[in-house]
JSON list of C-alpha atoms and ligand atoms in Angstrom, two decimals:
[
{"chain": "L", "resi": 6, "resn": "UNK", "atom": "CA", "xyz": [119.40, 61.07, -15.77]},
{"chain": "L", "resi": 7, "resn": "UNK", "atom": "CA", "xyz": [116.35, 58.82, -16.48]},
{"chain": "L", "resi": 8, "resn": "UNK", "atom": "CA", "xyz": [113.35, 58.43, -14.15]},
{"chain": "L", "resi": 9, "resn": "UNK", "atom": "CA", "xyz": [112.63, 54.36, -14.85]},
{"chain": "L", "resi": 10, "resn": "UNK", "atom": "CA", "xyz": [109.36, 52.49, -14.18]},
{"chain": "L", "resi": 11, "resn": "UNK", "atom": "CA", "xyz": [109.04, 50.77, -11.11]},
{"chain": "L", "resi": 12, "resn": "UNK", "atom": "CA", "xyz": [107.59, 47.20, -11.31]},
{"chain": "L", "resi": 13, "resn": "UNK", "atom": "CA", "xyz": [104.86, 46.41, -8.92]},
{"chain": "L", "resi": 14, "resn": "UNK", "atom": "CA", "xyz": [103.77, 43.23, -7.07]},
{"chain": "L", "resi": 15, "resn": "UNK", "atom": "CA", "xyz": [103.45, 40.18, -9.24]},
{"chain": "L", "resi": 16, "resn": "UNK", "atom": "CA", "xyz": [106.19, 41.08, -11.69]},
{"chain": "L", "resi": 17, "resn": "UNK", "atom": "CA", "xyz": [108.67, 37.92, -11.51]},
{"chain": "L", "resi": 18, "resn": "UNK", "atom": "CA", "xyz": [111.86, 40.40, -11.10]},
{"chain": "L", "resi": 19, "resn": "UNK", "atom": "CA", "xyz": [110.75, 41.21, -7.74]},
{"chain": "L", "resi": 20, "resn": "UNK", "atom": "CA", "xyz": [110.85, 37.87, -7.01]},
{"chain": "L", "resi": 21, "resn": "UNK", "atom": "CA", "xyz": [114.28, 36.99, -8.22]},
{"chain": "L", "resi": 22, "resn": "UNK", "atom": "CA", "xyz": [118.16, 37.08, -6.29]},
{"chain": "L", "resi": 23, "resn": "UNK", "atom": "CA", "xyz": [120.03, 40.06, -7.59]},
{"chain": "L", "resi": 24, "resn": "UNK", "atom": "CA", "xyz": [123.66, 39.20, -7.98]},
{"chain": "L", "resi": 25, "resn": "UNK", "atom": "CA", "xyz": [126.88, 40.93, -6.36]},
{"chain": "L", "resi": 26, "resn": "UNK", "atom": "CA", "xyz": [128.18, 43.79, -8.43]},
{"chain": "L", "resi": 27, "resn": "UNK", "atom": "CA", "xyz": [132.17, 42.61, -9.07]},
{"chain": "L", "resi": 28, "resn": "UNK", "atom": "CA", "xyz": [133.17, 46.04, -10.45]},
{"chain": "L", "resi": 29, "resn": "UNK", "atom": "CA", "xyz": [131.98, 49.72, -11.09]},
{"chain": "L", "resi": 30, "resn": "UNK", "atom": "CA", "xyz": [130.84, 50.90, -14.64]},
{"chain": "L", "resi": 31, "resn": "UNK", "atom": "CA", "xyz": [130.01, 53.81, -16.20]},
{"chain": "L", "resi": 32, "resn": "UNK", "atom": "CA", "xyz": [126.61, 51.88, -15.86]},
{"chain": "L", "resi": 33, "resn": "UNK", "atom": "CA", "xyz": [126.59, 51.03, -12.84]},
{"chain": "L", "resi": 34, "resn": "UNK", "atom": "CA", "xyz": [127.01, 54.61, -12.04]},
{"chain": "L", "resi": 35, "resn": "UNK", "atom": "CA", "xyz": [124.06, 55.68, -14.50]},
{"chain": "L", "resi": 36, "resn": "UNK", "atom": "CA", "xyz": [122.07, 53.25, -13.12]},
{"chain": "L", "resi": 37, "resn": "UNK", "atom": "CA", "xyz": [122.60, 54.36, -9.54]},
{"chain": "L", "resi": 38, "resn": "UNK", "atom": "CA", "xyz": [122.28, 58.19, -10.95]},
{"chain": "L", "resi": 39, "resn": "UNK", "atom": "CA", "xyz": [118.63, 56.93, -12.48]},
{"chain": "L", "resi": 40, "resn": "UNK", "atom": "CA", "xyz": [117.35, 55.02, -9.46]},
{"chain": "L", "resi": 41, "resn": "UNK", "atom": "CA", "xyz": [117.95, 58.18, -7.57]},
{"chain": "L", "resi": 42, "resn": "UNK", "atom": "CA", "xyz": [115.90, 60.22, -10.12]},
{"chain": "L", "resi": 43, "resn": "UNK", "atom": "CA", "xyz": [113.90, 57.65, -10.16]},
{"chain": "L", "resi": 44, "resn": "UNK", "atom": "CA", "xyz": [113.19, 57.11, -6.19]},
{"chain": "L", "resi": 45, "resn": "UNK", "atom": "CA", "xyz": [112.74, 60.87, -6.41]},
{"chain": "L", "resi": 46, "resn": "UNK", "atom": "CA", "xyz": [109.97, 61.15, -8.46]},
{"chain": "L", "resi": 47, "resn": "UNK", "atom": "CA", "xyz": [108.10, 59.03, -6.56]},
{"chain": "L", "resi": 48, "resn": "UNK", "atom": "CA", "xyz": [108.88, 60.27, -3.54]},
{"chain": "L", "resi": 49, "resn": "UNK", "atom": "CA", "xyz": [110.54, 57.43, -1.95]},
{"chain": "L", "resi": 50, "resn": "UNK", "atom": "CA", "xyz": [113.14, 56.97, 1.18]},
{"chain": "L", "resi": 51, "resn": "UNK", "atom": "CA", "xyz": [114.41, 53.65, -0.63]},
{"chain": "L", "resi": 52, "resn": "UNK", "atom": "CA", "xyz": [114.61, 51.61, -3.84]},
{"chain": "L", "resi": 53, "resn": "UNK", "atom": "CA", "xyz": [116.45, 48.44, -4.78]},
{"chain": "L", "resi": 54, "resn": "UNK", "atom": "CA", "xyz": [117.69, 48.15, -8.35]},
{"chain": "L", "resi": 55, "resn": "UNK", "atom": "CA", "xyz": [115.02, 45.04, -8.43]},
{"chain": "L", "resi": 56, "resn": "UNK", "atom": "CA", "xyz": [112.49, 47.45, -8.98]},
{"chain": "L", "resi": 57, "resn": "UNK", "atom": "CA", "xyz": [113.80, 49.09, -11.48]},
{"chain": "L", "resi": 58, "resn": "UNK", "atom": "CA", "xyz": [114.14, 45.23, -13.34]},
{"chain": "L", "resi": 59, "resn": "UNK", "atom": "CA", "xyz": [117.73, 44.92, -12.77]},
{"chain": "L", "resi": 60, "resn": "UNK", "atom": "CA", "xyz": [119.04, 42.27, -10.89]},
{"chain": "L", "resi": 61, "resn": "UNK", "atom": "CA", "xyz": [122.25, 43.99, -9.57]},
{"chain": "L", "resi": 62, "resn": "UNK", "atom": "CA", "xyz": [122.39, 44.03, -5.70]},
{"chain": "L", "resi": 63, "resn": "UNK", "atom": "CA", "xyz": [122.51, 48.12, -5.43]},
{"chain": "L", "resi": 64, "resn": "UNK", "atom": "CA", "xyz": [120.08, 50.11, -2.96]},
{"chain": "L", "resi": 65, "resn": "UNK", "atom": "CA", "xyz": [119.81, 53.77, -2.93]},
{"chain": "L", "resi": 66, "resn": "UNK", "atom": "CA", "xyz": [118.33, 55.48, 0.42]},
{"chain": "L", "resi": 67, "resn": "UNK", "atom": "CA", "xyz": [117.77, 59.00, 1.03]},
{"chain": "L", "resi": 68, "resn": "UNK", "atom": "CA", "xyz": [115.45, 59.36, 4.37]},
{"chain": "L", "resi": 69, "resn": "UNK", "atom": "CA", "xyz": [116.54, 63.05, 4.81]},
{"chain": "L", "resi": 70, "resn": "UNK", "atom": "CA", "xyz": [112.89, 64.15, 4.71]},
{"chain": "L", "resi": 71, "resn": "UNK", "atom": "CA", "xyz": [112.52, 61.85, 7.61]},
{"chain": "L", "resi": 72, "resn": "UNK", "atom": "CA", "xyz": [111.74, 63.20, 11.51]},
{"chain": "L", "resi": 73, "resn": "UNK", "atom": "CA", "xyz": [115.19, 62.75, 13.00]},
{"chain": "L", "resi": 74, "resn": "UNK", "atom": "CA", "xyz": [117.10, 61.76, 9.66]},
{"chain": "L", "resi": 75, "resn": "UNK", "atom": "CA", "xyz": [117.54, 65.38, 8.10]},
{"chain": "L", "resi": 76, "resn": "UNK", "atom": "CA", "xyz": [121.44, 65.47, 8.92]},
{"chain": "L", "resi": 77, "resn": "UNK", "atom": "CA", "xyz": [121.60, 62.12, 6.83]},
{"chain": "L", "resi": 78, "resn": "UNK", "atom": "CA", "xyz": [122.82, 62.15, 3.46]},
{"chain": "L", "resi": 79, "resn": "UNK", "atom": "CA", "xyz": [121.24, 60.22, 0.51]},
{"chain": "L", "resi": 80, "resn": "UNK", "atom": "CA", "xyz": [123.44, 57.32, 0.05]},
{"chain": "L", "resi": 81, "resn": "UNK", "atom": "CA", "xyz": [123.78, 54.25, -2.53]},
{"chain": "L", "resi": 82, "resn": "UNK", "atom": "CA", "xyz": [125.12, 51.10, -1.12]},
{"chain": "L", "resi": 83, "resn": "UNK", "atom": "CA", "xyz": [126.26, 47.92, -3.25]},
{"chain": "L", "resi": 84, "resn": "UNK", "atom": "CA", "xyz": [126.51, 44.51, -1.91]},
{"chain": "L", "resi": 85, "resn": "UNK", "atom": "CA", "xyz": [124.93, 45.11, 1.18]},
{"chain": "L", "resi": 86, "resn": "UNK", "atom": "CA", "xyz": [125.32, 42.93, 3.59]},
{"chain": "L", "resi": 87, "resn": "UNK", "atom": "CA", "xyz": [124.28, 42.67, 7.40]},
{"chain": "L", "resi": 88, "resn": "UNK", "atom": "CA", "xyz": [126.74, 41.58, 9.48]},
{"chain": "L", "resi": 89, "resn": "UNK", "atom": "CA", "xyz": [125.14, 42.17, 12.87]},
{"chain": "L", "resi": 90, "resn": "UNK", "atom": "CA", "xyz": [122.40, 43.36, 14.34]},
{"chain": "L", "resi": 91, "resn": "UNK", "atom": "CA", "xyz": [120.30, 44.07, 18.30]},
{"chain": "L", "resi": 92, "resn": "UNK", "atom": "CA", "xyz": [117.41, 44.72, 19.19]},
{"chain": "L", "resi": 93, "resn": "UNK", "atom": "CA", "xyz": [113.88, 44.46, 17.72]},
{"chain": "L", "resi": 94, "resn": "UNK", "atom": "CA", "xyz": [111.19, 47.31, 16.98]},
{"chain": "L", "resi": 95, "resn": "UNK", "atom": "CA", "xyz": [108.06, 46.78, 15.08]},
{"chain": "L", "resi": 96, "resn": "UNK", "atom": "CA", "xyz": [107.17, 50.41, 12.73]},
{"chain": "L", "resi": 97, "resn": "UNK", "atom": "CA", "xyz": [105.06, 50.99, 9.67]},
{"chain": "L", "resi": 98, "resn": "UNK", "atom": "CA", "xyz": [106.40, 49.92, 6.51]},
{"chain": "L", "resi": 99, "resn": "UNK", "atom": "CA", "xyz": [105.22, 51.25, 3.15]},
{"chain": "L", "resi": 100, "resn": "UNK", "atom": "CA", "xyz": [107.09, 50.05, -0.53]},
{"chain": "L", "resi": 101, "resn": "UNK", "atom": "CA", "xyz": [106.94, 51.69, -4.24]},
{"chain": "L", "resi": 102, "resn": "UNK", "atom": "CA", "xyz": [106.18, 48.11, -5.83]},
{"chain": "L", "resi": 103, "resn": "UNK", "atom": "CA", "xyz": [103.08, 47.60, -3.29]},
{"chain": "L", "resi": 104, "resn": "UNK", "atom": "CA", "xyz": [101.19, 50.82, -3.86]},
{"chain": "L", "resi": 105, "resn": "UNK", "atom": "CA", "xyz": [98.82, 52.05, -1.06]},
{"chain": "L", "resi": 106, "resn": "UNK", "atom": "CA", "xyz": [99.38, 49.27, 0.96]},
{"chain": "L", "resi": 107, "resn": "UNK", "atom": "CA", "xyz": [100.92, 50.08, 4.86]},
{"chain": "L", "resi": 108, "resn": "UNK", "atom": "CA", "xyz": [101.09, 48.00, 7.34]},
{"chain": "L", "resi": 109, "resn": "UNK", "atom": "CA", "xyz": [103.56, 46.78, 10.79]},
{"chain": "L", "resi": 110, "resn": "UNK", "atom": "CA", "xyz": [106.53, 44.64, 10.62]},
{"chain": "L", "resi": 111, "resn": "UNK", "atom": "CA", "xyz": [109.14, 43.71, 13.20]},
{"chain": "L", "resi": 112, "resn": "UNK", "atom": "CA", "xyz": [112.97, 44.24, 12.19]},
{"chain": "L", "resi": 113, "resn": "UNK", "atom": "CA", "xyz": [116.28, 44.36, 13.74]},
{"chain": "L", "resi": 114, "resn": "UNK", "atom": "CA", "xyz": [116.46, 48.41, 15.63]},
{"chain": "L", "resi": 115, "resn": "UNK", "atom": "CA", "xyz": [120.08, 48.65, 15.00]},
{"chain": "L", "resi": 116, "resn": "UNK", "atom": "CA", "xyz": [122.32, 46.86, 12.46]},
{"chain": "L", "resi": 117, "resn": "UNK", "atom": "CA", "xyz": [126.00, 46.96, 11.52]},
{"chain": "L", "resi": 118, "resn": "UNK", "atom": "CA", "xyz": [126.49, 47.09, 7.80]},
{"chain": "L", "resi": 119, "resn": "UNK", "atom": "CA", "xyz": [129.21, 45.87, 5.24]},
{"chain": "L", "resi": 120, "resn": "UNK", "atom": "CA", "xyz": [128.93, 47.61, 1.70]},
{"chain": "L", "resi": 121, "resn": "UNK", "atom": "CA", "xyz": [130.89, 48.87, -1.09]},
{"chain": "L", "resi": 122, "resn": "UNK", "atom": "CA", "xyz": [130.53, 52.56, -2.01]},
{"chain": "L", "resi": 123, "resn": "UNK", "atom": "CA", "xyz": [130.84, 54.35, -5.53]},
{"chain": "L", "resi": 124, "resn": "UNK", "atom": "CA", "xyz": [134.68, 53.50, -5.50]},
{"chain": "L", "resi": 125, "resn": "UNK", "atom": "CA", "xyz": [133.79, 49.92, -4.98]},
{"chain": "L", "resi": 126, "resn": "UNK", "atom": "CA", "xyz": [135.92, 50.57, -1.08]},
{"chain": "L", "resi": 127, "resn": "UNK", "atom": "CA", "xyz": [134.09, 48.37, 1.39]},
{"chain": "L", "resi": 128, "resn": "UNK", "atom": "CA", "xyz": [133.19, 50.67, 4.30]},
{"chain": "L", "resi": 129, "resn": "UNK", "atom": "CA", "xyz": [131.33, 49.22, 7.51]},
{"chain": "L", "resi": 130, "resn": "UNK", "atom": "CA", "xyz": [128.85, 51.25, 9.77]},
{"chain": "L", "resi": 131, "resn": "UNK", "atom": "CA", "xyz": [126.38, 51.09, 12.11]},
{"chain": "L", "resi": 132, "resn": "UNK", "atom": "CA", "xyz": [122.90, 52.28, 11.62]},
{"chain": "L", "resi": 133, "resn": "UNK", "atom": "CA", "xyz": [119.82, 52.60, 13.65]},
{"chain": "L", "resi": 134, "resn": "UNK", "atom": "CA", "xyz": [116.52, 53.87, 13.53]},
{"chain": "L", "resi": 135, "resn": "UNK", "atom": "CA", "xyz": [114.57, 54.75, 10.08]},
{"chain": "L", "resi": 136, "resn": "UNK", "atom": "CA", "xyz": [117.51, 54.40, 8.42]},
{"chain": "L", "resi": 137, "resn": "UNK", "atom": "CA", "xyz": [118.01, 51.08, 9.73]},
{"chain": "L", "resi": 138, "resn": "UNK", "atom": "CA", "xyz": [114.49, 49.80, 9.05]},
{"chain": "L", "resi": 139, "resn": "UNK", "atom": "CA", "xyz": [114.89, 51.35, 4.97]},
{"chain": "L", "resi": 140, "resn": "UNK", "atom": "CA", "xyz": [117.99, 49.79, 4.43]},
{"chain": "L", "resi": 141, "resn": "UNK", "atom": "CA", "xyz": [116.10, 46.24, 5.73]},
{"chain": "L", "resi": 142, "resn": "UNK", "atom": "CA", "xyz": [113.66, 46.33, 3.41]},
{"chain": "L", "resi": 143, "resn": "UNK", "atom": "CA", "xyz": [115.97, 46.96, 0.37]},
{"chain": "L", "resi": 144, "resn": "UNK", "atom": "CA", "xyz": [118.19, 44.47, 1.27]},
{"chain": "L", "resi": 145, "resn": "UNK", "atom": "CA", "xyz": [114.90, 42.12, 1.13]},
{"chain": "L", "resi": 146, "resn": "UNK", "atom": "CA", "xyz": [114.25, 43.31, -2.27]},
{"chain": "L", "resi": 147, "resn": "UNK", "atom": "CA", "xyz": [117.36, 42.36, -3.33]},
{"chain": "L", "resi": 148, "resn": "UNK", "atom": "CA", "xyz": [116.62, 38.68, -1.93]},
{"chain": "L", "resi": 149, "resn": "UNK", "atom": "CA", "xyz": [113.20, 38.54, -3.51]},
{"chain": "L", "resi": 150, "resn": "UNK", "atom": "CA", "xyz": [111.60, 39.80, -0.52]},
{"chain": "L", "resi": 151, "resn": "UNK", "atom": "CA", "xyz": [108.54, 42.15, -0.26]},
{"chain": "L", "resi": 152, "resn": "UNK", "atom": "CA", "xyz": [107.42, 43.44, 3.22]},
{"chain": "L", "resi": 153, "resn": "UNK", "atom": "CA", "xyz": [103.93, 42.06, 2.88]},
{"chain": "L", "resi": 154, "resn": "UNK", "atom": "CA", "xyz": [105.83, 38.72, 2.82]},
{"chain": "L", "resi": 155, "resn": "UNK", "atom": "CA", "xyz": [106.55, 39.74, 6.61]},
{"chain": "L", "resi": 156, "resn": "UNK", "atom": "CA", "xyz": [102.86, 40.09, 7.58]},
{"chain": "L", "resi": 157, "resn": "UNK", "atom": "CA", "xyz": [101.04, 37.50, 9.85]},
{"chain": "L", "resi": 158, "resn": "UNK", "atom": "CA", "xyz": [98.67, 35.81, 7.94]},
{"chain": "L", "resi": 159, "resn": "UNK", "atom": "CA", "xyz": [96.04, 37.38, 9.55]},
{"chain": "L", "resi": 160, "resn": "UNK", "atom": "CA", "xyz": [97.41, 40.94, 8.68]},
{"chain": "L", "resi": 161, "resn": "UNK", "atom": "CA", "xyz": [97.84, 39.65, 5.38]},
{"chain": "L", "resi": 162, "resn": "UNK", "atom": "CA", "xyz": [94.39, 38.99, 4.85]},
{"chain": "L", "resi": 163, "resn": "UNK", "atom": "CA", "xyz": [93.59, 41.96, 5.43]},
{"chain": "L", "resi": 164, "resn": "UNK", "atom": "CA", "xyz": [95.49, 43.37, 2.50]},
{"chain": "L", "resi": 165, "resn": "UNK", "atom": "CA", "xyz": [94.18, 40.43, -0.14]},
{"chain": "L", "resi": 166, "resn": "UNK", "atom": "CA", "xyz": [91.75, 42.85, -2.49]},
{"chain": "L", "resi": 167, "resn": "UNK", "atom": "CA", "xyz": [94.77, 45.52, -2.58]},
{"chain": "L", "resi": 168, "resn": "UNK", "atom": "CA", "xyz": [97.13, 43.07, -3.28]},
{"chain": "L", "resi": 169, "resn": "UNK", "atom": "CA", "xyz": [94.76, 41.40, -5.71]},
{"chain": "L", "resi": 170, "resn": "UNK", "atom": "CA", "xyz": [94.49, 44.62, -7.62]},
{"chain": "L", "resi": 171, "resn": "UNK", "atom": "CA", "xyz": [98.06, 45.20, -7.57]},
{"chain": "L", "resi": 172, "resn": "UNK", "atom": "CA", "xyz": [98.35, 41.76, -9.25]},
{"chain": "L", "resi": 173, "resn": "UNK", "atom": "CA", "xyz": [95.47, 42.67, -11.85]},
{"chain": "L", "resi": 174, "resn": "UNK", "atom": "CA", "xyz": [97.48, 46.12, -12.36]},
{"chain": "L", "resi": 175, "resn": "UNK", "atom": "CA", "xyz": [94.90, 48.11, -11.09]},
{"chain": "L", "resi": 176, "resn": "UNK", "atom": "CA", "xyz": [96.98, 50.84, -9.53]},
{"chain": "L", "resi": 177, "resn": "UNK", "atom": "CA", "xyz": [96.84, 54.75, -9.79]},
{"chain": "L", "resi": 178, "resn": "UNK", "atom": "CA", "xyz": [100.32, 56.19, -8.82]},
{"chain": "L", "resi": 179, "resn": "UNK", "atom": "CA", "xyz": [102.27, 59.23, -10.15]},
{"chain": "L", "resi": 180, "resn": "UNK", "atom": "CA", "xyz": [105.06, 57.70, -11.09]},
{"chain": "L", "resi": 181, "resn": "UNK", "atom": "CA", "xyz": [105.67, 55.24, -14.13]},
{"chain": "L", "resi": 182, "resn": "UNK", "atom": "CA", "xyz": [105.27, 51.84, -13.17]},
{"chain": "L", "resi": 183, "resn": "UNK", "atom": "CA", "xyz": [105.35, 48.10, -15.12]},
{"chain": "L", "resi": 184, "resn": "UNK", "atom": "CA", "xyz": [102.76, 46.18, -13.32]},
{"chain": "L", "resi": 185, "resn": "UNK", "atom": "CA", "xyz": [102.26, 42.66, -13.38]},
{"chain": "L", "resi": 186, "resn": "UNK", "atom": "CA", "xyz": [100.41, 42.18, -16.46]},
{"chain": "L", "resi": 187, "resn": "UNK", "atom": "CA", "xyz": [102.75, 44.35, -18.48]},
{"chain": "L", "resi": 188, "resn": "UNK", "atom": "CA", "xyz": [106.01, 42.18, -16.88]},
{"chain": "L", "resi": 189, "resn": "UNK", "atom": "CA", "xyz": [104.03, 38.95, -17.87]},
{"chain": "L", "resi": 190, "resn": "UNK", "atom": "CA", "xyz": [103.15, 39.78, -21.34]},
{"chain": "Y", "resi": 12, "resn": "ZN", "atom": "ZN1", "xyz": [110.00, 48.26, -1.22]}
]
């Protein structure tokens, strides 16, 4: 297994539509295997294969260190898709490609969720909570999506010199990262 660079804010991949997987490869399986490692490392709850510069729609989630989620296993899901979903909660949202940046954003509470697992069987299930919210975000990934895209524009605002730095690749993380001026070069 491989721990891969994460690309930050500003890098174009983050910004592109990752496309259905039609079958599973010993690739796709590495790749899922490495964005594990990889989500690991930096001690994340979520990553979308975007930000690892692959345009593949695959999301790995393991929120196990969460309050409440500990009896949740960490879980890769390809071609996710929401098919329903009630109610709507506003939490705290943090992301791997936005460094140091936290802030609120309103999602669905509880969605119901059509994906294909490792054996490319499509499996539906409801989720709620943390989980939920995770598997929002990487979903947005996956559509070019970043949660500060979410923000008012007054909480926005508030974020501009972080962001701006982020752009400038001016971050300090401990985990390997391709920032906007390396994905530009
Ligand atoms: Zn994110």
């Amino acid at each position: 297994m491989a721990v891969l660079p994460i690309y930050t804010d500003g890098s174009p991949v983050l910004r592109k539509k990752a496309q259905p997987v039609t079958k599973i490869t010993d690739d796709i399986i590495q790749l899922i295997m490495d964005m594990f490692e990889t989500m690991r490392k930096a001690n994340g709850i979520g990553l979308a294969a975007n930000q690892v510069g692959i345009l593949q729609r695959i999301i790995v989630i393991d929120v196990s260190e969460v309050e409440g989620c500990e009896m949740i296993k960490p879980v890769a899901f390809i071609n996710p898709e929401v098919i329903a979903d009630k109610e709507r909660i506003i939490m705290e949202e943090g992301c791997l490609s936005v460094p140091d940046v936290r802030d609120e954003v309103e999602r669905a509470e509880t969605i119901s969720l059509r994906y294909r697992d490792t054996n490319f069987k499509v499996i539906e299930t409801e989720l709620t909570g943390m989980f939920a919210r995770v598997v929002l975000h990487e979903i947005d990934h996956l559509d070019g999506i970043l949660f500060v895209d979410r923000l008012s524009p007054e909480k926005r605002q508030v974020h501009l010199e972080e962001l701006k730095k982020i752009h400038q690749g001016e971050i300090e993380v401990d985990y390997p990262v391709v920032t906007a001026v390396d994905a530009n070069e």
